Amino acid sequence: MPLLDVQDLTKLFALKGGLFQKQTNYVHAVEDVSFQIEKGESFGLAGESGCGKTTCGKLLVRLIDPTEGHIYFKGEDIAYLKGSALKEFRKNVQMIFQDPYESLNPRFSIMDTIAEPLIIQDIGTPEEREELVANALKTVDLNPPEDFIFRFPHELSGGQRQRIAVARALVINPEFIVADEPMSMLDVSIRAGVMNLLLELKERFNLTLVFVTHDLAVARYMCNRVAIMYVGKMVELAETEELIGNPYHPYTKALLSAVPVPDPKEKRERIELRGRVPTPINPAPGCRFAPRCEYAKDICAQQDPVLTEVESGHWIACFQRG
Amino acid sequence: MEEQKPRTKWEARIQQWKKSWEMYKENKIGLVGIGLLVFFFVFAVLGFVMPHIDPIYHPMTGFDPFIVSKSPPSITHLLGTDFWGRDIMSQLMSGAQIAFLIGLTAAVVAVAIGTTVGLVSGYYGGTTDTLLMRTVDIVLTLPFLPLIIVVSAAVGKQSIWVLVLIIALLSWGGISRVIRSQTLSLKQRPFVEAARVAGATDARIIFRHIGPNVLPLSFLYMSFLVLGAILTEAGVSYLGLGDPTRVSWGIMLQWCRTTGSTFTWYWMLPPGLCITLMTLSFYLIGRAVDEIVNPRLRKR
């Protein structure tokens, strides 16, 4: 049984407008997304800005409520949990946010920040909590913990803050962690350190990682499997190396051709897409990518392609089938 | 300068306070405000001591047996006496007590209501927000003087507590607007989302996460509210709607006017100056705090 089994997950945001705030439009942030994540896996959600990858991550930790679909966590549907059942579920998940300058409360000391999940879930006595916080600081290489425990976020650097955020996520021993582009706000020089730390901790605590990123190079380094999203839809899903070495979907191909290669002599075909990303507000039927796709046929504008397995473990949503 | 690393929660707190004070100290205007405030505080405390030294220094009942009318400054009465032979200096001290009492209690009550309403309104939004904000509209447009006349008549006696209550209930509107807008922005910040992922309840998010982040702003508005409350009390008392059983600066001015002594400088001038300087002190403090709360105003 997979740790997480996501079935037809959909999130529509209502746009209120017009006289008397009549609901008129919906932003289709995530639509009919299905995938499974195994225990101990590092799963990447990739795509450009506005493709719904962050929304998808937030749905998994129930930060926002899904409109439709199911999320089975260890066989139990957690998509519509409420109250104490939801609080119980929250012991299993944590999230690491993009910007460590924003994700730590400026008025909380490091102790307050890291101990918060423990306090909310009522774990341990104050003394035990302090012990747990100190241990968490050690696991993220902030040594000695006493130097940090009563400091405030503004006294720390960006890399240290992100380590604090990781420590906070780890302190209640969650089953899986959703990391929402945790490197993108960090200097390139300290990115590698935080990435290696996450990978190391994943091995050590047998964590399951959902990694949201727009950077395919980061996804390649961090993830076992990667799913590519485009305007709320999942277009391709495969093992990382397979996806990068043998992409099927025309959008994935274009995306990969935009990743810079550190060799100025290497000549390669650069796929330039026509037009712009369509709006996710009341999108037209058919494949979302069809208006920009050079292989588009009549059927592409009429029917939604379904994510199907074309090779073992390689899923794509395209009528072209590669 | 390598500062010491805090080892306990309280050491960390104290270090934070010290840093804020360092920042405040940079501001000369703010220091003048604090200086004035300390002066008035000492003045107000002295007011409790004076009647025990000599009963003629009691602001209400200290009729000097040797003086029958208003008298200019002398050795026994440094600022002279009023129409009934009472010491003006002692009355000023009593006025300072009243100013602190009214200013601070009205401001604290108004800030507490305004901050809570602003937090709840901004955090929950929707119908709650609409209801609370329309209430604020009403509060902001209620006319002050007619209300105080009606309430004084209804209560039957003029008490400063009625005054405090009315000032407090009429002045929280502005604060709640400001706090609401700040809450609207704070509740979207990722640290609030992080708290929610950890399972925090709405109450915890409002009072532990958003509340402390808007508190400096509340404090800033509090200093301006104190100022407003003192001025309002003075104005209302001057019109004869104040509490006649206590000597406040406004009451002094009213006595001065009703006895036809408007041009008796040693009686008219001191309470007027006190009102000006005390409100000035709160205004200056407010401005200095403003510069700390809004870093954009800081000089580079």
Coordinates of C-alpha atoms in Angstrom, one line a residue:
Chain A
M1 CA 0.0 0.0 0.0
P2 CA 1.4 3.4 -0.9
L3 CA 1.9 5.9 1.9
L4 CA -0.1 8.5 -0.1
D5 CA -2.7 7.7 -2.7
V6 CA -4.1 10.7 -4.4
Q7 CA -7.2 10.3 -6.5
D8 CA -8.6 12.9 -8.8
L9 CA -7.6 15.7 -6.5
T10 CA -9.2 19.0 -7.6
K11 CA -9.0 22.5 -6.2
L12 CA -11.1 25.3 -7.6
F13 CA -10.8 28.8 -6.2
A14 CA -14.0 30.8 -6.6
L15 CA -13.5 34.3 -8.0
K16 CA -16.2 36.6 -6.8
G17 CA -17.1 39.5 -8.9
G18 CA -19.8 41.6 -10.4
L19 CA -22.8 43.1 -8.6
F20 CA -23.8 41.5 -5.3
Q21 CA -20.6 39.3 -5.4
K22 CA -22.2 36.7 -7.5
Q23 CA -19.8 33.8 -8.0
T24 CA -19.0 33.8 -11.6
N25 CA -15.6 32.3 -12.3
Y26 CA -13.4 29.5 -10.9
V27 CA -9.6 29.3 -11.0
H28 CA -8.8 25.6 -11.8
A29 CA -5.6 25.5 -9.7
V30 CA -5.4 21.7 -9.5
E31 CA -7.6 19.5 -11.6
D32 CA -8.0 15.7 -11.5
V33 CA -4.6 15.0 -10.3
S34 CA -3.8 11.4 -9.3
F35 CA -0.6 9.8 -8.1
Q36 CA 0.9 7.5 -5.5
I37 CA 3.8 8.1 -3.2
E38 CA 5.6 5.2 -1.6
K39 CA 7.1 5.3 1.9
G40 CA 10.7 6.7 1.9
E41 CA 10.3 8.1 -1.6
S42 CA 11.3 11.6 -2.6
F43 CA 8.6 12.8 -5.0
G44 CA 9.1 16.0 -7.1
L45 CA 6.3 18.2 -8.3
A46 CA 7.7 20.5 -11.0
G47 CA 6.4 23.1 -13.3
E48 CA 6.4 26.8 -14.0
S49 CA 4.9 29.5 -11.9
G50 CA 1.1 29.2 -11.5
C51 CA 0.9 25.6 -12.6
G52 CA -0.6 24.5 -9.3
K53 CA 2.3 22.7 -7.8
T54 CA 2.3 24.6 -4.6
T55 CA -1.5 24.3 -4.3
C56 CA -1.1 20.6 -4.8
G57 CA 1.5 20.5 -2.0
K58 CA -0.7 22.5 0.3
L59 CA -3.6 20.2 -0.4
L60 CA -1.5 17.2 0.7
V61 CA -0.9 18.7 4.1
R62 CA -4.5 19.9 4.3
L63 CA -3.5 23.6 4.5
I64 CA -6.3 24.2 2.0
D65 CA -9.4 22.1 1.6
P66 CA -9.8 20.2 -1.7
T67 CA -12.9 20.8 -3.8
E68 CA -13.0 17.2 -5.0
G69 CA -11.0 14.0 -5.0
H70 CA -9.5 11.9 -2.3
I71 CA -6.2 11.7 -0.5
Y72 CA -5.6 8.3 1.1
F73 CA -2.9 8.4 3.8
K74 CA -2.1 4.8 4.9
G75 CA -5.4 3.8 3.5
E76 CA -7.4 6.4 5.3
D77 CA -9.1 9.3 3.3
I78 CA -7.8 12.5 4.9
A79 CA -9.1 14.9 2.3
Y80 CA -12.1 16.0 4.3
L81 CA -11.1 15.4 7.9
K82 CA -12.1 18.0 10.4
G83 CA -11.5 18.9 14.1
S84 CA -9.7 16.4 16.3
A85 CA -9.2 13.9 13.5
L86 CA -7.5 16.5 11.4
K87 CA -5.3 17.5 14.3
E88 CA -4.4 13.9 14.8
F89 CA -3.4 13.7 11.1
R90 CA -1.3 16.8 11.5
K91 CA 1.1 14.8 13.7
N92 CA 2.2 13.0 10.5
V93 CA 2.9 15.9 8.2
Q94 CA 4.9 19.0 8.2
M95 CA 5.7 21.6 5.6
I96 CA 8.8 23.6 4.8
F97 CA 8.1 26.9 3.2
Q98 CA 9.8 28.8 0.4
D99 CA 11.0 31.9 2.1
P100 CA 12.7 31.4 5.5
Y101 CA 12.4 35.1 6.1
E102 CA 8.6 34.8 6.1
S103 CA 7.9 31.4 7.5
L104 CA 9.3 32.1 11.0
N105 CA 7.3 34.3 13.3
P106 CA 9.6 37.3 13.9
R107 CA 8.4 37.6 17.5
F108 CA 9.0 33.9 18.4
S109 CA 12.3 32.8 19.7
I110 CA 13.8 29.8 18.0
M111 CA 12.7 27.7 21.0
D112 CA 9.1 29.0 20.6
T113 CA 9.2 28.3 16.9
I114 CA 10.5 24.8 17.0
A115 CA 8.5 23.7 20.1
E116 CA 5.2 25.0 18.7
P117 CA 4.2 21.7 17.0
L118 CA 5.0 19.9 20.3
I119 CA 2.9 22.3 22.4
I120 CA 0.0 22.2 20.0
Q121 CA 0.0 18.4 19.9
D122 CA 0.6 18.3 23.7
I123 CA 3.8 16.3 23.6
G124 CA 6.1 16.2 26.6
T125 CA 6.7 18.4 29.6
P126 CA 8.4 21.8 29.1
E127 CA 11.8 20.3 30.1
E128 CA 11.4 17.4 27.7
R129 CA 10.4 19.8 25.0
E130 CA 13.5 21.8 25.5
E131 CA 15.5 18.6 25.2
L132 CA 13.7 17.7 21.9
V133 CA 14.3 21.2 20.5
A134 CA 18.0 21.0 21.3
N135 CA 18.2 17.6 19.6
A136 CA 16.3 18.9 16.6
L137 CA 18.8 21.8 16.3
K138 CA 21.7 19.3 16.5
T139 CA 20.2 17.2 13.7
V140 CA 20.1 20.2 11.4
D141 CA 23.8 21.0 12.2
L142 CA 23.1 24.1 14.3
N143 CA 25.7 23.5 17.0
P144 CA 25.8 24.1 19.9
P145 CA 22.1 24.4 20.3
E146 CA 22.4 26.7 23.3
D147 CA 23.7 29.4 21.0
F148 CA 20.5 29.4 19.0
I149 CA 17.7 28.3 21.2
F150 CA 16.8 31.7 22.6
R151 CA 17.7 33.8 19.6
F152 CA 15.2 35.5 17.3
P153 CA 14.9 34.9 13.5
H154 CA 16.3 38.3 12.5
E155 CA 19.6 37.5 14.2
L156 CA 20.2 34.5 11.9
S157 CA 21.2 34.2 8.3
G158 CA 18.9 32.8 5.5
G159 CA 20.6 29.4 5.6
Q160 CA 20.3 29.2 9.3
R161 CA 16.7 30.2 9.2
Q162 CA 15.9 27.5 6.7
R163 CA 17.6 25.0 8.9
I164 CA 15.4 26.2 11.8
A165 CA 12.4 25.6 9.5
V166 CA 13.7 22.1 8.9
A167 CA 14.2 21.5 12.6
R168 CA 10.7 22.6 13.3
A169 CA 9.4 20.2 10.7
L170 CA 11.3 17.3 12.1
V171 CA 10.7 17.8 15.8
I172 CA 7.4 15.8 15.9
N173 CA 8.8 12.9 13.8
P174 CA 6.4 13.3 10.8
E175 CA 5.8 10.6 8.2
F176 CA 6.1 12.9 5.3
I177 CA 7.2 16.5 4.7
V178 CA 6.1 18.7 1.9
A179 CA 8.9 21.1 1.0
D180 CA 7.8 24.1 -1.1
E181 CA 10.8 25.3 -3.1
P182 CA 12.9 25.5 0.1
M183 CA 16.0 26.4 -1.9
S184 CA 14.7 29.1 -4.1
M185 CA 15.2 32.0 -1.7
L186 CA 18.7 30.9 -0.6
D187 CA 22.0 31.9 -2.0
V188 CA 23.4 29.4 -4.5
S189 CA 26.4 28.9 -2.2
I190 CA 24.3 27.6 0.7
R191 CA 21.7 25.7 -1.4
A192 CA 23.8 22.6 -1.7
G193 CA 24.2 22.5 2.1
V194 CA 20.5 22.6 2.8
M195 CA 19.8 20.1 -0.1
N196 CA 22.3 17.6 1.3
L197 CA 20.9 18.1 4.8
L198 CA 17.4 17.2 3.6
L199 CA 18.6 14.1 1.7
E200 CA 20.6 13.0 4.7
L201 CA 17.7 13.5 7.1
K202 CA 15.4 11.7 4.7
E203 CA 17.6 8.6 4.8
R204 CA 18.1 8.8 8.6
F205 CA 14.5 9.1 9.6
N206 CA 13.1 7.2 6.6
L207 CA 11.1 10.3 5.7
T208 CA 8.9 10.6 2.7
L209 CA 9.5 13.9 0.9
V210 CA 7.2 15.8 -1.5
F211 CA 9.4 18.3 -3.2
V212 CA 7.8 21.2 -4.9
T213 CA 10.1 23.0 -7.3
H214 CA 10.4 24.9 -10.6
D215 CA 14.0 24.0 -11.0
L216 CA 14.5 20.7 -12.8
A217 CA 18.2 20.6 -11.8
V218 CA 17.2 20.7 -8.1
A219 CA 14.5 18.1 -8.8
R220 CA 17.1 15.8 -10.4
Y221 CA 19.3 16.1 -7.4
M222 CA 16.6 15.6 -4.8
C223 CA 13.9 13.3 -6.2
N224 CA 13.4 9.7 -7.2
R225 CA 10.3 10.5 -9.2
V226 CA 9.1 13.7 -10.8
A227 CA 5.7 14.8 -11.9
I228 CA 5.4 17.7 -14.4
M229 CA 2.4 19.9 -14.0
Y230 CA 0.9 22.4 -16.5
V231 CA -2.0 24.8 -15.7
G232 CA -3.4 22.5 -13.0
K233 CA -3.0 19.2 -14.8
M234 CA -0.3 16.6 -14.4
V235 CA 1.2 16.0 -17.8
E236 CA 3.9 13.5 -17.2
L237 CA 5.2 11.4 -14.3
A238 CA 8.2 9.2 -14.3
E239 CA 11.4 8.2 -12.5
T240 CA 13.6 11.3 -12.5
E241 CA 16.3 10.0 -14.9
E242 CA 13.8 8.4 -17.2
L243 CA 11.8 11.7 -17.4
I244 CA 14.9 13.8 -18.1
G245 CA 16.5 11.3 -20.4
N246 CA 13.4 10.2 -22.3
P247 CA 10.6 12.8 -22.0
Y248 CA 7.4 12.0 -24.0
H249 CA 5.2 15.0 -23.5
P250 CA 5.9 17.9 -25.8
Y251 CA 5.6 20.3 -22.8
T252 CA 8.2 18.3 -20.8
K253 CA 10.5 18.4 -23.8
A254 CA 10.2 22.2 -24.1
L255 CA 10.8 22.6 -20.4
L256 CA 13.9 20.4 -20.4
S257 CA 15.3 22.2 -23.4
A258 CA 15.2 25.4 -21.4
V259 CA 17.5 24.0 -18.6
P260 CA 21.0 25.5 -19.2
V261 CA 23.8 23.1 -19.9
P262 CA 27.2 24.0 -18.4
D263 CA 29.0 23.6 -21.8
P264 CA 29.1 26.6 -24.1
K265 CA 30.2 24.4 -27.1
E266 CA 27.3 22.0 -26.9
K267 CA 24.8 22.7 -29.5
R268 CA 21.3 21.6 -28.9
E269 CA 17.9 22.1 -30.3
R270 CA 16.0 24.6 -28.2
I271 CA 12.2 24.3 -28.4
E272 CA 10.5 27.6 -28.3
L273 CA 6.9 27.5 -27.5
R274 CA 4.4 29.7 -29.3
G275 CA 2.1 31.9 -27.3
R276 CA 1.7 32.2 -23.6
V277 CA 0.5 30.1 -20.7
P278 CA -3.3 30.0 -20.8
T279 CA -5.2 31.3 -17.9
P280 CA -6.5 28.8 -15.3
I281 CA -9.7 30.7 -15.0
N282 CA -12.5 28.7 -16.6
P283 CA -10.1 26.9 -19.0
A284 CA -11.3 25.7 -22.4
P285 CA -12.0 22.0 -22.7
G286 CA -9.4 19.7 -24.2
C287 CA -5.7 19.4 -23.5
R288 CA -4.4 22.5 -21.7
F289 CA -1.3 22.4 -23.8
A290 CA -3.0 22.0 -27.2
P291 CA -3.0 25.7 -28.2
R292 CA 0.8 25.8 -27.9
C293 CA 1.6 22.3 -29.1
E294 CA 3.1 21.7 -32.5
Y295 CA 1.7 18.2 -32.7
A296 CA -1.9 19.2 -31.8
K297 CA -4.6 17.3 -33.6
D298 CA -8.4 17.9 -33.6
I299 CA -9.0 15.6 -30.7
C300 CA -6.6 17.6 -28.5
A301 CA -9.0 20.5 -28.4
Q302 CA -12.0 18.4 -27.7
Q303 CA -11.1 15.8 -25.1
D304 CA -9.0 15.8 -22.0
P305 CA -6.1 13.4 -22.2
V306 CA -5.9 11.0 -19.3
L307 CA -2.7 10.2 -17.5
T308 CA -1.8 6.7 -18.8
E309 CA 1.1 4.4 -18.3
V310 CA 3.0 4.1 -21.6
E311 CA 6.0 2.3 -20.2
S312 CA 6.5 0.7 -16.8
G313 CA 6.4 3.6 -14.3
H314 CA 6.2 6.3 -17.0
W315 CA 2.9 8.0 -17.2
I316 CA 1.9 10.7 -19.7
A317 CA -1.3 12.6 -20.5
C318 CA -1.1 13.1 -24.3
F319 CA -3.0 11.8 -27.3
Q320 CA 0.3 11.7 -29.1
R321 CA 1.6 8.9 -26.8
G322 CA 5.2 10.2 -27.1
Chain B
M1 CA 30.6 44.3 19.2
E2 CA 30.0 40.7 20.2
E3 CA 27.0 40.5 22.4
Q4 CA 26.4 37.8 24.9
K5 CA 24.2 34.9 23.8
P6 CA 21.1 34.6 25.9
R7 CA 20.9 31.4 27.9
T8 CA 17.3 31.6 29.2
K9 CA 14.0 32.9 27.9
W10 CA 14.1 35.9 30.2
E11 CA 17.6 36.9 29.2
A12 CA 16.4 36.8 25.6
R13 CA 13.4 39.0 26.5
I14 CA 15.5 41.5 28.4
Q15 CA 18.0 41.7 25.5
Q16 CA 15.1 42.5 23.1
W17 CA 13.9 45.2 25.4
K18 CA 17.4 46.7 25.7
K19 CA 17.6 46.8 21.9
S20 CA 14.3 48.6 21.5
W21 CA 15.4 51.1 24.2
E22 CA 18.7 51.6 22.3
M23 CA 16.7 52.4 19.2
Y24 CA 14.3 54.7 21.1
K25 CA 17.3 56.5 22.7
E26 CA 18.5 57.6 19.2
N27 CA 15.4 59.8 19.0
K28 CA 15.9 63.2 20.8
I29 CA 12.3 64.2 20.4
G30 CA 11.2 60.9 22.0
L31 CA 13.6 61.6 24.9
V32 CA 12.0 65.0 25.5
G33 CA 8.6 63.3 25.6
I34 CA 9.8 60.8 28.1
G35 CA 11.4 63.6 30.2
L36 CA 8.1 65.5 30.3
L37 CA 6.2 62.4 31.2
V38 CA 8.5 61.6 34.1
F39 CA 8.1 65.2 35.3
F40 CA 4.3 64.9 35.3
F41 CA 4.5 61.5 37.0
V42 CA 6.6 62.9 39.8
F43 CA 4.3 65.9 40.0
A44 CA 1.2 63.6 40.2
V45 CA 2.9 61.5 43.0
L46 CA 3.8 64.7 44.9
G47 CA 0.1 65.5 44.8
F48 CA -0.6 62.6 47.2
V49 CA 2.1 63.7 49.6
M50 CA 1.4 67.5 49.8
P51 CA -1.9 67.4 51.8
H52 CA -0.2 65.3 54.5
I53 CA 2.5 68.0 54.9
D54 CA -0.1 70.7 55.5
P55 CA -3.9 70.4 55.0
I56 CA -4.0 73.8 53.3
Y57 CA -2.4 72.0 50.3
H58 CA -5.4 69.8 49.8
P59 CA -6.7 70.7 46.3
M60 CA -10.4 70.5 47.2
T61 CA -10.7 71.4 50.9
G62 CA -7.4 73.3 51.5
F63 CA -8.9 76.7 52.1
D64 CA -6.1 78.9 53.4
P65 CA -7.6 80.7 56.5
F66 CA -5.5 83.8 55.9
I67 CA -6.6 84.3 52.3
V68 CA -10.1 85.3 51.3
S69 CA -9.8 85.8 47.6
K70 CA -7.5 84.8 44.7
S71 CA -3.9 85.8 45.4
P72 CA -0.8 86.0 43.3
P73 CA 2.3 83.7 43.9
S74 CA 3.8 83.9 47.3
I75 CA 6.1 81.9 49.6
T76 CA 3.4 79.6 51.0
H77 CA 1.5 79.4 47.7
L78 CA 4.2 79.1 44.9
L79 CA 1.6 79.7 42.2
G80 CA -0.9 81.7 44.1
T81 CA -4.4 80.7 45.2
D82 CA -7.8 80.5 43.5
F83 CA -10.9 82.4 44.2
W84 CA -11.6 80.5 47.4
G85 CA -8.0 80.6 48.7
R86 CA -6.9 77.1 47.7
D87 CA -3.4 76.4 46.5
I88 CA -3.1 76.4 42.7
M89 CA 0.0 74.3 42.7
S90 CA -1.7 71.5 44.7
Q91 CA -4.7 71.7 42.3
L92 CA -2.3 71.3 39.3
M93 CA -0.8 68.1 41.0
S94 CA -4.3 66.7 41.5
G95 CA -5.0 67.6 37.8
A96 CA -2.0 65.6 36.8
Q97 CA -3.3 62.5 38.7
I98 CA -6.7 62.9 36.9
A99 CA -5.0 63.3 33.6
F100 CA -3.0 60.0 34.0
L101 CA -6.0 58.2 35.4
I102 CA -8.4 59.2 32.6
G103 CA -5.8 59.1 29.8
L104 CA -4.4 55.7 30.6
T105 CA -7.6 53.9 31.6
A106 CA -9.6 55.2 28.6
A107 CA -6.7 54.4 26.3
V108 CA -6.1 50.9 27.6
V109 CA -9.8 50.0 27.4
A110 CA -10.1 51.5 23.9
V111 CA -6.9 49.8 22.7
A112 CA -8.0 46.5 24.1
I113 CA -11.4 46.7 22.4
G114 CA -10.0 48.1 19.1
T115 CA -7.2 45.6 18.9
T116 CA -9.5 42.6 19.6
V117 CA -12.1 43.8 17.1
G118 CA -9.5 44.5 14.5
L119 CA -7.8 41.1 14.9
V120 CA -11.1 39.1 14.8
S121 CA -12.5 41.1 12.0
G122 CA -9.4 40.9 9.8
Y123 CA -8.7 37.2 10.6
Y124 CA -12.2 35.8 10.0
G125 CA -13.3 38.2 7.2
G126 CA -16.7 37.6 5.6
T127 CA -19.8 38.3 7.5
T128 CA -18.0 38.8 10.9
D129 CA -15.9 41.4 9.2
T130 CA -18.8 43.2 7.7
L131 CA -20.8 43.3 10.9
L132 CA -17.8 44.5 13.0
M133 CA -16.8 47.1 10.5
R134 CA -20.3 48.5 10.2
T135 CA -20.3 48.8 14.0
V136 CA -17.0 50.7 13.7
D137 CA -18.7 53.0 11.2
I138 CA -21.4 53.8 13.8
V139 CA -18.9 54.3 16.6
L140 CA -16.8 56.6 14.4
T141 CA -19.7 58.8 13.6
L142 CA -21.3 59.1 17.1
P143 CA -21.2 62.7 18.2
F144 CA -19.3 63.1 21.4
L145 CA -20.7 66.1 23.2
P146 CA -24.5 65.4 22.8
L147 CA -23.8 61.8 24.0
I148 CA -21.9 62.9 27.1
I149 CA -24.7 65.4 28.0
V150 CA -27.4 62.7 27.5
V151 CA -25.4 60.1 29.5
S152 CA -24.6 62.5 32.3
A153 CA -28.3 63.4 32.6
A154 CA -29.3 59.7 32.5
V155 CA -26.7 58.6 35.1
G156 CA -27.7 61.5 37.3
K157 CA -24.3 62.4 38.4
Q158 CA -21.1 63.4 36.7
S159 CA -18.4 60.9 37.4
I160 CA -15.0 60.6 35.8
W161 CA -15.6 56.9 35.4
V162 CA -18.7 57.6 33.2
L163 CA -16.4 60.0 31.2
V164 CA -13.7 57.3 30.9
L165 CA -16.2 54.8 29.7
I166 CA -17.7 57.1 27.1
I167 CA -14.2 58.2 25.9
A168 CA -13.1 54.6 25.7
L169 CA -16.3 53.4 23.9
L170 CA -16.1 56.2 21.4
S171 CA -12.4 56.0 20.5
W172 CA -11.6 52.4 19.6
G173 CA -12.9 52.7 16.0
G174 CA -9.8 54.1 14.4
I175 CA -7.5 51.5 16.0
S176 CA -9.6 48.6 15.0
R177 CA -9.4 49.7 11.3
V178 CA -5.6 50.0 11.5
I179 CA -5.2 46.6 13.3
R180 CA -7.7 45.0 10.9
S181 CA -5.7 46.1 7.8
Q182 CA -2.5 44.9 9.5
T183 CA -4.1 41.5 10.3
L184 CA -5.3 41.1 6.7
S185 CA -1.6 41.2 5.6
L186 CA -0.2 39.2 8.5
K187 CA -2.7 36.3 8.2
Q188 CA -1.3 35.6 4.7
R189 CA 2.2 35.3 5.9
P190 CA 3.8 31.8 5.7
F191 CA 4.4 31.6 9.5
V192 CA 0.7 31.6 10.0
E193 CA 0.4 28.8 7.4
A194 CA 3.2 27.0 9.2
A195 CA 1.3 27.3 12.5
R196 CA -1.8 25.9 10.8
V197 CA 0.0 22.9 9.4
A198 CA 1.2 22.2 13.0
G199 CA -2.5 22.1 14.0
A200 CA -2.8 25.6 15.7
T201 CA -6.3 26.7 16.5
D202 CA -7.7 30.0 15.3
A203 CA -7.4 31.4 18.8
R204 CA -3.8 30.4 19.0
I205 CA -3.0 32.0 15.6
I206 CA -4.9 35.2 16.5
F207 CA -3.4 35.7 19.9
R208 CA 0.0 34.1 19.8
H209 CA 1.0 34.8 16.2
I210 CA -0.8 37.8 14.8
G211 CA -1.5 39.6 18.1
P212 CA 2.2 40.1 19.2
N213 CA 3.0 41.3 15.7
V214 CA 0.4 44.1 15.8
L215 CA 1.1 45.0 19.4
P216 CA 3.7 47.7 18.6
L217 CA 1.1 49.4 16.4
S218 CA -1.5 49.2 19.2
F219 CA 1.0 50.7 21.6
L220 CA 1.6 53.5 19.1
Y221 CA -2.1 54.3 18.8
M222 CA -2.4 54.1 22.6
S223 CA -0.1 57.1 23.1
F224 CA -2.3 59.1 20.7
L225 CA -5.4 58.0 22.5
V226 CA -4.1 59.0 25.9
L227 CA -3.6 62.4 24.4
G228 CA -7.1 62.5 23.0
A229 CA -8.6 61.4 26.2
I230 CA -6.8 64.1 28.3
L231 CA -7.9 66.8 25.8
T232 CA -11.5 65.5 25.8
E233 CA -11.7 65.5 29.6
A234 CA -10.3 69.0 29.7
G235 CA -12.8 70.2 27.1
V236 CA -15.8 68.5 28.7
S237 CA -14.8 69.8 32.2
Y238 CA -14.3 73.3 30.9
L239 CA -17.9 73.2 29.6
G240 CA -19.0 72.2 33.1
L241 CA -19.9 68.6 32.3
G242 CA -16.9 67.1 34.2
D243 CA -16.8 65.5 37.6
P244 CA -17.1 68.4 40.1
T245 CA -15.8 66.3 43.0
R246 CA -12.3 66.0 41.7
V247 CA -9.9 68.8 40.6
S248 CA -8.8 68.3 37.1
W249 CA -7.1 70.8 34.8
G250 CA -10.3 71.3 32.9
I251 CA -12.3 71.9 36.1
M252 CA -9.7 74.5 37.2
L253 CA -10.2 76.3 33.9
Q254 CA -13.9 76.2 34.3
W255 CA -13.7 77.7 37.9
C256 CA -11.4 80.3 36.5
R257 CA -13.9 81.2 33.8
T258 CA -17.0 81.1 36.0
T259 CA -15.5 83.4 38.6
G260 CA -14.7 85.9 35.9
S261 CA -10.9 85.5 36.3
T262 CA -10.1 84.7 32.7
F263 CA -7.3 87.2 32.6
T264 CA -5.8 86.3 36.0
W265 CA -2.6 84.9 34.5
Y266 CA -1.4 82.9 37.5
W267 CA -4.7 81.0 37.6
M268 CA -5.5 80.6 33.9
L269 CA -2.0 80.0 32.5
P270 CA -0.8 77.0 34.6
P271 CA -3.6 74.5 33.9
G272 CA -3.5 75.4 30.2
L273 CA 0.2 74.9 30.0
C274 CA 0.0 71.6 31.8
I275 CA -2.6 70.3 29.4
T276 CA -0.5 71.4 26.5
L277 CA 2.8 69.9 27.8
M278 CA 1.3 66.6 28.9
T279 CA -0.5 66.0 25.6
L280 CA 2.7 67.2 23.9
S281 CA 4.7 64.6 25.8
F282 CA 2.4 61.7 24.7
Y283 CA 2.5 63.1 21.1
L284 CA 6.3 63.1 21.1
I285 CA 6.5 59.6 22.5
G286 CA 4.0 58.5 19.9
R287 CA 6.0 59.9 17.1
A288 CA 9.2 58.3 18.4
V289 CA 7.5 54.9 18.7
D290 CA 6.1 55.5 15.2
E291 CA 9.6 55.8 13.8
I292 CA 10.5 52.4 15.4
V293 CA 7.3 50.7 14.3
N294 CA 7.4 52.1 10.7
P295 CA 11.1 51.8 9.7
R296 CA 10.4 53.7 6.5
L297 CA 10.2 56.9 8.6
R298 CA 13.6 56.3 10.1
K299 CA 16.3 58.8 9.1
R300 CA 19.2 57.2 7.3

